[in-house]
CSV table of C-alpha atoms in Angstrom, one decimal:
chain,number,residue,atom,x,y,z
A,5,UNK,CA,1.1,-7.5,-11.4
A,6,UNK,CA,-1.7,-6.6,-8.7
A,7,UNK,CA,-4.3,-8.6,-11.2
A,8,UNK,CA,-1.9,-11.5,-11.4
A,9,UNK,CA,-1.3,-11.7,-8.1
A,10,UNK,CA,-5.4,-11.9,-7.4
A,11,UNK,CA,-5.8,-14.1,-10.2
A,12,UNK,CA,-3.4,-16.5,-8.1
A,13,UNK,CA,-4.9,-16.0,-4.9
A,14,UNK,CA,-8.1,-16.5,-6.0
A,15,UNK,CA,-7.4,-19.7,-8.2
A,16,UNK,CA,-5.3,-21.4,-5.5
A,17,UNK,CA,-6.6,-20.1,-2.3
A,18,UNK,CA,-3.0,-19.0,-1.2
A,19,UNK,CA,-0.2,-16.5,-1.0
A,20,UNK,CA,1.5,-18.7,-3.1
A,21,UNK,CA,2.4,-17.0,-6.2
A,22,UNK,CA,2.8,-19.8,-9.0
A,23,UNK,CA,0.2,-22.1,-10.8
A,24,UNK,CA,0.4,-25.5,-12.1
A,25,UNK,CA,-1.5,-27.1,-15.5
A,26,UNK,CA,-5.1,-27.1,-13.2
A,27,UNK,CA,-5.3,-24.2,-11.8
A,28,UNK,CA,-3.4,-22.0,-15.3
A,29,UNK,CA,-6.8,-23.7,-17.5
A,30,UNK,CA,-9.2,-22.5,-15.1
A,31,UNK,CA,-7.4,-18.9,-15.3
A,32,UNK,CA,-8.0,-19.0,-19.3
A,33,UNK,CA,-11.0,-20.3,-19.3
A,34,UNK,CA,-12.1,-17.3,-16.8
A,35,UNK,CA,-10.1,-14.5,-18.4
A,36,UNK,CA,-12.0,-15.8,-21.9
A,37,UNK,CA,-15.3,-14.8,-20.3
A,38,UNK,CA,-13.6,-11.6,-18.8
A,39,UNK,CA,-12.7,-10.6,-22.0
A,40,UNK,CA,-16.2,-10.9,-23.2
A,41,UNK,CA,-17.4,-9.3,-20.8
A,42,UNK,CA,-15.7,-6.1,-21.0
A,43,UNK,CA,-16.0,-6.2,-24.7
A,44,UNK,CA,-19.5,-6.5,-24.3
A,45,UNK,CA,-19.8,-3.4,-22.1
A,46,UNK,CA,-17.3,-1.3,-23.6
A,47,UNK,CA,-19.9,-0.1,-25.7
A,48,UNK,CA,-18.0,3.3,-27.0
A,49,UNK,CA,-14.8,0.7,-27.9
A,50,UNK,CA,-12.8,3.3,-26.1
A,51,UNK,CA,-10.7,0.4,-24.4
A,52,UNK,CA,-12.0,1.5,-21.2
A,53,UNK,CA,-14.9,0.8,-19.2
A,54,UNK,CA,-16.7,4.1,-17.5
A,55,UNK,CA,-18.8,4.2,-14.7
A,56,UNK,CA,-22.5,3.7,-16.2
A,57,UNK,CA,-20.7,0.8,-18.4
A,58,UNK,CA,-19.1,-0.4,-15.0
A,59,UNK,CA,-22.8,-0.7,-13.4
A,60,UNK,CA,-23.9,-2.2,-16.3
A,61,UNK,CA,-21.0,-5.1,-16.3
A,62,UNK,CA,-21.6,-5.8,-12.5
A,63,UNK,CA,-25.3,-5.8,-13.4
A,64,UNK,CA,-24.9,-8.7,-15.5
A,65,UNK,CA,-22.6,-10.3,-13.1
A,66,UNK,CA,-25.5,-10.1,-10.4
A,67,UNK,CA,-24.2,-7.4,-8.3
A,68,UNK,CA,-26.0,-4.4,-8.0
A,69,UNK,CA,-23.8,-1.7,-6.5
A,70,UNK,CA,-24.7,2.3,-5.3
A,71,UNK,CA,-23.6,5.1,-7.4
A,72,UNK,CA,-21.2,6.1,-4.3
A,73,UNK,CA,-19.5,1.9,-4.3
A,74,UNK,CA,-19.4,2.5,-8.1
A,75,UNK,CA,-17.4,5.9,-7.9
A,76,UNK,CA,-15.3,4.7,-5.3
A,77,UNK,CA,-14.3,1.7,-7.6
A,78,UNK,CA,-13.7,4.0,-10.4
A,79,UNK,CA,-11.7,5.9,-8.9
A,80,UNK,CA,-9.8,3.3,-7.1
A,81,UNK,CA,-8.9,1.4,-10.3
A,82,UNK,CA,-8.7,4.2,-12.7
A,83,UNK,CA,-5.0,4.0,-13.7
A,84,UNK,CA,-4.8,7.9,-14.7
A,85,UNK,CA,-5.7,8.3,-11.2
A,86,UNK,CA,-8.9,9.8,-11.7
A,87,UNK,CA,-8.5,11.8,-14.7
A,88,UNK,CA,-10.1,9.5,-17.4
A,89,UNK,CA,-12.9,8.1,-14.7
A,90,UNK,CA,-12.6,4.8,-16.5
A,91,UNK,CA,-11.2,1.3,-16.1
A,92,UNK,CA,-8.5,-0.6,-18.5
A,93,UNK,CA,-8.9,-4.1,-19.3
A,94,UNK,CA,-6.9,-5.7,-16.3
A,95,UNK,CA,-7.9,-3.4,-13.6
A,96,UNK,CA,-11.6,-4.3,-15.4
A,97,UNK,CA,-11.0,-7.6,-14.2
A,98,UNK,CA,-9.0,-6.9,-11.0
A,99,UNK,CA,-12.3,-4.7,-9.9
A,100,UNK,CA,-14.9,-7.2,-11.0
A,101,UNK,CA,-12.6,-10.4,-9.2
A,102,UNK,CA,-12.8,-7.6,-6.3
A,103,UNK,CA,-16.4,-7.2,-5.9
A,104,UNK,CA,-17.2,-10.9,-6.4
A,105,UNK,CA,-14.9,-11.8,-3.9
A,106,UNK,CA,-16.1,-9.1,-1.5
A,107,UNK,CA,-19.8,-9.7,-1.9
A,108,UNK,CA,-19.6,-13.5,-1.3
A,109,UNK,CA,-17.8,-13.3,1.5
A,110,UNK,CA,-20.5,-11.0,2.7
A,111,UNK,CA,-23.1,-12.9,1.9
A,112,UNK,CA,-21.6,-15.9,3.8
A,113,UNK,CA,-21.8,-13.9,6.9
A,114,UNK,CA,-25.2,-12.9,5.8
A,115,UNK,CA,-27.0,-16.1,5.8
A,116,UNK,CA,-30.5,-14.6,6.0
A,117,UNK,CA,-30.5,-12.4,2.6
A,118,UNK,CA,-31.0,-9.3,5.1
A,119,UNK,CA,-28.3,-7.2,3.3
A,120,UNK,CA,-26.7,-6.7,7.1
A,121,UNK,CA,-23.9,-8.9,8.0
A,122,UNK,CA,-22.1,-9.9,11.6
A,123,UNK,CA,-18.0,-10.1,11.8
A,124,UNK,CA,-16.1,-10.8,14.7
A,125,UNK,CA,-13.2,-8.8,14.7
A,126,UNK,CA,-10.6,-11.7,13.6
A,127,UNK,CA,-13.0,-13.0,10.5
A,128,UNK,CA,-13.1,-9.2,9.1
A,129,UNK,CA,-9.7,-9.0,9.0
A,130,UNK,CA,-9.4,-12.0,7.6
A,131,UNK,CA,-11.8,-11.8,5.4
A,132,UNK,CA,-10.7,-8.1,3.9
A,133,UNK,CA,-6.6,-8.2,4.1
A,134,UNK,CA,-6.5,-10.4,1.4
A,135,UNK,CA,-7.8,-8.5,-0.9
A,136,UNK,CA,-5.0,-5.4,-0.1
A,137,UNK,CA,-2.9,-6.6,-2.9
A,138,UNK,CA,1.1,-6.1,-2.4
B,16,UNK,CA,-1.1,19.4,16.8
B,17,UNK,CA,-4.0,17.8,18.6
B,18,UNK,CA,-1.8,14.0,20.2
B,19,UNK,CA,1.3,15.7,19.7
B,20,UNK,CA,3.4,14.4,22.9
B,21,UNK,CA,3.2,17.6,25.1
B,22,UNK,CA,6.2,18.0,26.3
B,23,UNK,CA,7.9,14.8,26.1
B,24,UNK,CA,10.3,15.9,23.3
B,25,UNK,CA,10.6,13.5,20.8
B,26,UNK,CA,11.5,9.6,22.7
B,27,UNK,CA,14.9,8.9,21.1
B,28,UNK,CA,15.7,5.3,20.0
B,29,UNK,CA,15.2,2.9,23.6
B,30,UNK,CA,14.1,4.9,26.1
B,31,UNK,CA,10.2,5.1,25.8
B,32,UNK,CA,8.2,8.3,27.5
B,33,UNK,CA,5.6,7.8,29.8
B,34,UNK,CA,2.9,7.0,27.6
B,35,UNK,CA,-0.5,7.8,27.0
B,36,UNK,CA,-3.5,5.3,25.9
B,37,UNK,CA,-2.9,5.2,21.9
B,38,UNK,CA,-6.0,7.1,20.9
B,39,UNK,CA,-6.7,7.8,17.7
B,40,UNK,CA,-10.1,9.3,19.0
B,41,UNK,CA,-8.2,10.5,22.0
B,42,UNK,CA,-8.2,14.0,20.7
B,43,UNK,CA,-11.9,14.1,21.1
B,44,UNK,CA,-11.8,13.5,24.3
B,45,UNK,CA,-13.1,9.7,24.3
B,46,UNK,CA,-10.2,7.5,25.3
B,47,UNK,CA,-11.2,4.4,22.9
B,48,UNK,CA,-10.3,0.8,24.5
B,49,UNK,CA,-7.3,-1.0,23.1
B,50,UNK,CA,-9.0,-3.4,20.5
B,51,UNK,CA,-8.3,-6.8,21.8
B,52,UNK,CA,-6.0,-7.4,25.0
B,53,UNK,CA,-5.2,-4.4,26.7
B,54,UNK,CA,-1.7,-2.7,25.5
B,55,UNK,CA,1.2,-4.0,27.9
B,56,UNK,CA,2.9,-1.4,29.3
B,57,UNK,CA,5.8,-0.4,26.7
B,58,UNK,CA,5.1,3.4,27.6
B,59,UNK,CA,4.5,3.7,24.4
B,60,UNK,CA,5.2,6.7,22.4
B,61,UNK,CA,1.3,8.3,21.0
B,62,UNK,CA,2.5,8.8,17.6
B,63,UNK,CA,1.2,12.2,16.4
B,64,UNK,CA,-1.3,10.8,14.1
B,65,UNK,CA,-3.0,13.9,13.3
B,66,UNK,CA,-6.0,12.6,10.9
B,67,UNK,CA,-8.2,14.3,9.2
B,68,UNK,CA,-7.7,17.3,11.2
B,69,UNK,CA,-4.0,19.1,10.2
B,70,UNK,CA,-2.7,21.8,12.2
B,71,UNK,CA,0.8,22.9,12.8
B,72,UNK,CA,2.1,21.8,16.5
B,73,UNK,CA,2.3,24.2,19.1
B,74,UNK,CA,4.9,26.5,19.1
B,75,UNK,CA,8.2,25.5,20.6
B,76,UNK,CA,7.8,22.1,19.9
B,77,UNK,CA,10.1,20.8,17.3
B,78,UNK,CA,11.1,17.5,15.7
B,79,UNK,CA,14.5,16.4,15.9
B,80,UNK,CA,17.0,18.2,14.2
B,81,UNK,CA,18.4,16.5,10.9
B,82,UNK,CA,21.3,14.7,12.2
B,83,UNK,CA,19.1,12.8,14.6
B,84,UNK,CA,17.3,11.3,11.8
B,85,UNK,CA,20.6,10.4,9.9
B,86,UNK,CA,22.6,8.9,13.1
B,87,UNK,CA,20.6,5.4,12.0
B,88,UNK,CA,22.3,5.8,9.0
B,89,UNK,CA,19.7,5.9,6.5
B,90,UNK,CA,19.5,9.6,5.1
B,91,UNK,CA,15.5,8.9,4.7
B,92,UNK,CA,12.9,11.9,4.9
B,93,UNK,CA,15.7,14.7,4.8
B,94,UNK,CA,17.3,12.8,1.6
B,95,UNK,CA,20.1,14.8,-0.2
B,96,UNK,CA,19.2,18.7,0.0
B,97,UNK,CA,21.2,21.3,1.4
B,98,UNK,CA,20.7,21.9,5.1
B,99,UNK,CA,17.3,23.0,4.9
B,100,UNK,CA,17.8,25.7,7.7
B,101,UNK,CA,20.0,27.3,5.4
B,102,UNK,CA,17.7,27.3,2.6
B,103,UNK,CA,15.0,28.4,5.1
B,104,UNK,CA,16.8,31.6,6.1
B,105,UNK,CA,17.9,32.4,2.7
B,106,UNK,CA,14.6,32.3,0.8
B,107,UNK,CA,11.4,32.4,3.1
B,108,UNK,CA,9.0,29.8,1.2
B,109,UNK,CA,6.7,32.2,-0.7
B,110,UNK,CA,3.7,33.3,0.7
B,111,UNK,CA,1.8,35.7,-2.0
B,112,UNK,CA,-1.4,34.6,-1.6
B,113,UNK,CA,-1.6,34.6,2.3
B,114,UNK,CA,-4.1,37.7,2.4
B,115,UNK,CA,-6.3,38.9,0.0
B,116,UNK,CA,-9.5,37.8,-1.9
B,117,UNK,CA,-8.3,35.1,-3.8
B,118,UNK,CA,-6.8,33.6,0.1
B,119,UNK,CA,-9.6,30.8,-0.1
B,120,UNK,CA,-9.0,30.1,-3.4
B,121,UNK,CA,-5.5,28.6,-3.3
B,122,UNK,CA,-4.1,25.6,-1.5
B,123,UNK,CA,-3.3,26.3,2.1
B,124,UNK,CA,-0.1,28.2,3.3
B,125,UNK,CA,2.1,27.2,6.4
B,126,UNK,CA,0.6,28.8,9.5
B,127,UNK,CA,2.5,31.5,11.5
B,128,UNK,CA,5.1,29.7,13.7
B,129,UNK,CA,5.3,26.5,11.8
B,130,UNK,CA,9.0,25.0,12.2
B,131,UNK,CA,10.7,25.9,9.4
B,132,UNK,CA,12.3,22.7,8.8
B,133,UNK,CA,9.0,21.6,7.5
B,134,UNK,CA,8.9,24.5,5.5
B,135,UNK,CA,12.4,24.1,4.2
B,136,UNK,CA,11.2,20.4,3.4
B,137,UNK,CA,8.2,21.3,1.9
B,138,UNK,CA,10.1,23.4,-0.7
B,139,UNK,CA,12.8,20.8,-1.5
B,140,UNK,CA,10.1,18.7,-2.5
B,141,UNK,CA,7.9,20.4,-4.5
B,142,UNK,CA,10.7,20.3,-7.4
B,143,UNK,CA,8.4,22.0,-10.0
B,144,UNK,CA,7.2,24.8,-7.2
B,145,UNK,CA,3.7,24.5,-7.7
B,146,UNK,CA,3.1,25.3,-4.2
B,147,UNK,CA,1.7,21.6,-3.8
B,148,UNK,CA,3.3,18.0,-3.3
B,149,UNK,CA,2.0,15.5,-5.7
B,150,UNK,CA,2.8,11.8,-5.6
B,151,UNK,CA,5.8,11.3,-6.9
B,152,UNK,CA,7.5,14.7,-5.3
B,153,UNK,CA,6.5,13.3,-2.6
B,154,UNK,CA,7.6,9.7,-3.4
B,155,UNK,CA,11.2,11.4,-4.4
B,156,UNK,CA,11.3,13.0,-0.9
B,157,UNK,CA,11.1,9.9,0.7
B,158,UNK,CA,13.3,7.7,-0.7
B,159,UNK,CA,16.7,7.2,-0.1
B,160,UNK,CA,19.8,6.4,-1.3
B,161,UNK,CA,19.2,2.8,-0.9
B,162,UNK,CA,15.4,2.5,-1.0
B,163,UNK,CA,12.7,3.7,-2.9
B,164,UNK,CA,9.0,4.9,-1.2
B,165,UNK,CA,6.7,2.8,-2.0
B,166,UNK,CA,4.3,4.7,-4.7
B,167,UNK,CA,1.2,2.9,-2.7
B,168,UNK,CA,2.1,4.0,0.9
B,169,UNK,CA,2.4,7.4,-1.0
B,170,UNK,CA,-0.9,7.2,-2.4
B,171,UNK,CA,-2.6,6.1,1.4
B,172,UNK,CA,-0.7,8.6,3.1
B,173,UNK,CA,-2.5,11.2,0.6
B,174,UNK,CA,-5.5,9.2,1.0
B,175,UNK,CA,-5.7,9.8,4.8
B,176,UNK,CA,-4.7,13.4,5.1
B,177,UNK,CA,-6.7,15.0,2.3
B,178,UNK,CA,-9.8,11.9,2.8
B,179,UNK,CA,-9.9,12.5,-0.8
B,180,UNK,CA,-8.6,10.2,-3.8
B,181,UNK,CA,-6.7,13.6,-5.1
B,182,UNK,CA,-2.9,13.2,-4.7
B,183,UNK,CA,-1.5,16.1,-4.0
B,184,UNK,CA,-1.0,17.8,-0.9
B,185,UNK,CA,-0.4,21.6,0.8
B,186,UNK,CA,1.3,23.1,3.1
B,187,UNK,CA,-1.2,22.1,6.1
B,188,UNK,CA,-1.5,18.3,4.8
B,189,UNK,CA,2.4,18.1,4.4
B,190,UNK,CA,3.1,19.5,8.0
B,191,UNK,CA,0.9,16.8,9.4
B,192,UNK,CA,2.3,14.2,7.1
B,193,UNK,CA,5.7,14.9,8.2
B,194,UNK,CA,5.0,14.6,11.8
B,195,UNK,CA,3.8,11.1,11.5
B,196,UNK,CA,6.2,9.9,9.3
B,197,UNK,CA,8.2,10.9,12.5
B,198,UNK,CA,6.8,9.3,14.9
B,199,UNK,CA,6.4,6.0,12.4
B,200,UNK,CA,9.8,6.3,12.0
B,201,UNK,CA,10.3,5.9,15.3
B,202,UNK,CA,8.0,3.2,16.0
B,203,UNK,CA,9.7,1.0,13.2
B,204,UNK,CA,13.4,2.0,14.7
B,205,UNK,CA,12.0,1.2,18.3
B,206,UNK,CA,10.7,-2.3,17.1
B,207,UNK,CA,13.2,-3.1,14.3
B,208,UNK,CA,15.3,-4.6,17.6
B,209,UNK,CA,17.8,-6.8,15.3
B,210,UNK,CA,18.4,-3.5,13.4
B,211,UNK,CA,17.4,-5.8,10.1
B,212,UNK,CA,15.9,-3.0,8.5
B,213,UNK,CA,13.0,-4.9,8.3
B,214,UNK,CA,9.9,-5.4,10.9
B,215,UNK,CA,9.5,-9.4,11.0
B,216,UNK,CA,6.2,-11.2,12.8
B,217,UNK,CA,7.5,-11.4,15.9
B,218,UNK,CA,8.7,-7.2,15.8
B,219,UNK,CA,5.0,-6.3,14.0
B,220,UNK,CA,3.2,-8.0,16.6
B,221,UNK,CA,5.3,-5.9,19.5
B,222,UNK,CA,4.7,-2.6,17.3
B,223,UNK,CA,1.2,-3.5,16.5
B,224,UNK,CA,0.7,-4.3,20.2
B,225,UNK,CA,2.4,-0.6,21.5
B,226,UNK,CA,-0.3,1.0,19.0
B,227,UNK,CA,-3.2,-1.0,20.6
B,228,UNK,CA,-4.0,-3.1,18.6
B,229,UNK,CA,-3.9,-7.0,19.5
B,230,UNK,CA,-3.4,-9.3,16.3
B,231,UNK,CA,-3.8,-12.9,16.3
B,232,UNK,CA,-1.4,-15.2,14.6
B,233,UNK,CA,-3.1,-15.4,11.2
B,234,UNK,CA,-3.6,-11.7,10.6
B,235,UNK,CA,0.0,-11.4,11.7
B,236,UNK,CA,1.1,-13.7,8.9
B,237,UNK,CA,-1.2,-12.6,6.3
B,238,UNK,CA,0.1,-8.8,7.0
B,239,UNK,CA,3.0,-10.0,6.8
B,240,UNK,CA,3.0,-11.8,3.8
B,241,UNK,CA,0.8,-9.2,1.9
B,242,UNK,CA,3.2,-6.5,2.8
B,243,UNK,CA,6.6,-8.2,2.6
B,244,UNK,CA,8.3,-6.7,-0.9
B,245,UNK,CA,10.5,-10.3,-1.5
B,246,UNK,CA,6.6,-12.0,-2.2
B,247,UNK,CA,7.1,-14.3,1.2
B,248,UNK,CA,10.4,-14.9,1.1
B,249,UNK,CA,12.0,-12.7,3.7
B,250,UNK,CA,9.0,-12.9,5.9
B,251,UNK,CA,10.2,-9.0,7.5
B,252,UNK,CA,8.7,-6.0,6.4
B,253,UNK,CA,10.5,-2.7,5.2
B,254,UNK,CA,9.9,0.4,6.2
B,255,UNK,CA,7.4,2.0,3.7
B,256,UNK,CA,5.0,-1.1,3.7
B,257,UNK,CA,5.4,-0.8,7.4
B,258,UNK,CA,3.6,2.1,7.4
B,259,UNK,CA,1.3,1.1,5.0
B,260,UNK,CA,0.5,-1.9,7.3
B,261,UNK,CA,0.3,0.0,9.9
B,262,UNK,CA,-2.3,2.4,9.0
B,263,UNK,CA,-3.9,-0.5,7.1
B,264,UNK,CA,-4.5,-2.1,10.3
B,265,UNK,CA,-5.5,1.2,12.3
B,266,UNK,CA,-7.9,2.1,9.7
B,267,UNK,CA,-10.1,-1.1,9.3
B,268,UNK,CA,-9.9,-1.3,12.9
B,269,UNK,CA,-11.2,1.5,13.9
B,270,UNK,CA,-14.1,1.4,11.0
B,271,UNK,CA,-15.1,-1.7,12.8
B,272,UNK,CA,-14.8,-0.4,15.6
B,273,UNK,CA,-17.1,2.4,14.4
B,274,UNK,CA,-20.0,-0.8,13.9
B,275,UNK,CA,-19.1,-2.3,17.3
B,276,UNK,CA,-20.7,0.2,19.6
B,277,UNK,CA,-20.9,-2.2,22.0
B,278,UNK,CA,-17.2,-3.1,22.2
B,279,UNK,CA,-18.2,-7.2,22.0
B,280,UNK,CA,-16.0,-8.2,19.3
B,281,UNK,CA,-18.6,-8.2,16.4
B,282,UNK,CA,-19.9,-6.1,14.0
B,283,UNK,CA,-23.0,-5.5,11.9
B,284,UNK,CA,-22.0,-4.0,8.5
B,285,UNK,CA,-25.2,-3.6,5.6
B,286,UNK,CA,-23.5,-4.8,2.6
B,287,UNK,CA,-23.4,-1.1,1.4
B,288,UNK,CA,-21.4,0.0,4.1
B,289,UNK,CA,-19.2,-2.8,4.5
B,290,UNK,CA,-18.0,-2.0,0.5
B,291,UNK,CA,-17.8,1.4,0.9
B,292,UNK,CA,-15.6,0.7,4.4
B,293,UNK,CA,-13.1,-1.9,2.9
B,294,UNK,CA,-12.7,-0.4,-0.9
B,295,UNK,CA,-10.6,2.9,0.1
B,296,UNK,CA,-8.3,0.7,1.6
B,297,UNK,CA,-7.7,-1.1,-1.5
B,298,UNK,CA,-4.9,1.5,-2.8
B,299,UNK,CA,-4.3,1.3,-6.2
């Protein structure tokens, strides 16, 4: 439900929870290319995506991300709760919706390409609450 | 317990104790500024957030006795066991690995002097005594009759007091654990003014306020909307995602705070450390 609820927010750019004919296209559309994607980098077919396959994914997504960003998301979205240190289909695209969104709003604050970004107080709590999913 | 109220006894329901700056960094010695407009003065009670750093409080300090928690009707933390001072006296929670070589080895033990309600709450919730709390024991413990703990707030609270994503928890964590959920308890009761059972904007902002931290508008809404179970309807918030929003708020807070050195409202964050701030927060 966490991933649906994303999906929503990020499709109609509000805590509204429902979509109409619009928005529910552009949702398959995306979740097509989602499912590519993982399929494409779930090289072992295990149905889950581990952590080199995770870099790999955002790689080809055009986020690079640390080692320690890609254990934390591992980990955070692992739904065995760290046992199997790999990510299911949804939570796939719950993390990769997560990092997209995260990064760009970064690199709206970041308007020189410096890799250092200013919030004010009020615009990083905007910016980050809405992606604490209820 | 280091910002355990010294000697203020716990503040029952209305009448506030002379308060003290809320600080979590207060314990170090550094009283931080209130983020925002300074707190009003609601003498609010410090709740006993005790970190990263667990420690049992000093002796002869104790929380309330049971039937304080139970006179607001909601059976809550002590939830259906016997009277856990019985059970204290009757079996002593076991201690067998409290000396020897293998002392290091095993998860923590309570410390000498540590109130043995804890101890006696401790036991009732580790139903498979492993001599550790995992999620849902802990989950069980804290749901009611009526309500069920939210598994998230369970996984944050874990979170916090370990700083690890491992969810399970000893003796030491759970003694710390305990005495916030106290004092959070407390704080929503204290706020909760049309006894709802649920924190709405207006209460959040007061509560968020007493804790130091100023809010505009559109946080207040989002929090509330992110953290209200009904999806938006009921606008209010219950008691478990209180907490959650609560320490939600605290945290990021004071991570930004940890990038505003020069208290002016803005913060530099790399892009590494800005993901690796905001993803913990993101409890699965």
């Amino acid at each position: 439900m966490r991933t649906v609820h994303l999906l929503m927010y990020l499709f109609t750019s509000t805590n509204v929870r429902k979509i109409g004919p619009k928005e529910f296209a552009s949702i398959f559309y995306s979740l097509q290319s989602w499912r590519a994607i993982f399929e494409r980098f779930d090289h072992d077919r295990s149905g889950r995506i581990d952590t080199t396959e995770l870099r790999e994914a955002l790689l080809s997504l055009g986020f690079s991300v640390s080692p320690p960003i890609l254990d934390l998301l591992v980990s955070k979205f692992d739904k065995s709760g760290g046992k199997s240190k790999a990510i299911e289909y949804d939570n796939f695209i719950e993390c990769c919706l997560t990092v997209k969104g995260l990064t760009e709003k970064f690199k709206e604050k970041d308007t020189k390409y410096s890799g250092s970004a200013t919030f004010t107080y009020e615009s990083f709590m905007l910016t980050v609450l809405p992606f604490l999913i209820a | 317990m280091a910002g355990y109220p010294p000697g203020s006894g716990y503040p029952p329901y209305g009448a506030p104790p002379a308060g003290q700056p809320y600080g979590y960094g207060s314990p170090y010695g550094a009283p931080p500024p209130s983020y925002g407009a300074p707190p009003p003065p609601y003498g609010a009670p410090p709740p006993p957030y005790g970190g990263p750093a667990p420690s049992a409080p000093p002796a002869g300090e104790k929380p309330p006795k049971e039937g304080k928690n139970q006179s607001y009707g909601q059976p809550g933390y002590y939830g259906h066991s016997a009277p856990p001072s019985a059970s204290a006296s009757q079996s002593p929670y076991p201690r067998p690995y409290s000396s020897g070589p293998f002392a290091s080895l095993v998860p923590s033990v309570f410390p000498p002097g540590t109130d043995p309600n804890v101890v006696a709450c401790f036991q009732a919730a580790d139903r498979d005594g492993s001599g550790s709390i995992d999620d849902k024991e802990l989950q069980q413990a804290l749901s009611s009759y009526n309500q069920s703990f939210s598994m998230r707030t369970v996984h944050l609270l874990m979170y916090l007091f370990t700083s690890t994503n491992v969810r399970k928890i000893g003796p030491k964590e759970f003694t710390s654990v305990f005495y916030s959920l106290q004092s959070w308890r407390a704080i929503f009761e204290r706020f909760d003014r049309d006894r709802s059972g649920k924190i709405d904007t207006t209460e959040l902002r007061e509560a968020l306020l007493s804790l130091g931290f100023s809010v505009s508008p559109s946080i207040l809404d989002l929090l509330v909307s992110k953290f209200d179970k009904s999806g938006g309807k009921s606008r209010a918030i219950e008691y478990d995602n209180f907490i959650e929003c609560c320490l939600t708020v605290k945290g990021l807070t004071e991570k930004f705070k940890e990038k505003d050195t020069t208290y002016s409202g803005s913060a530099t964050f790399t892009y590494e450390s800005f993901m690796l701030t905001v993803l913990p927060f993101l409890i699965a």
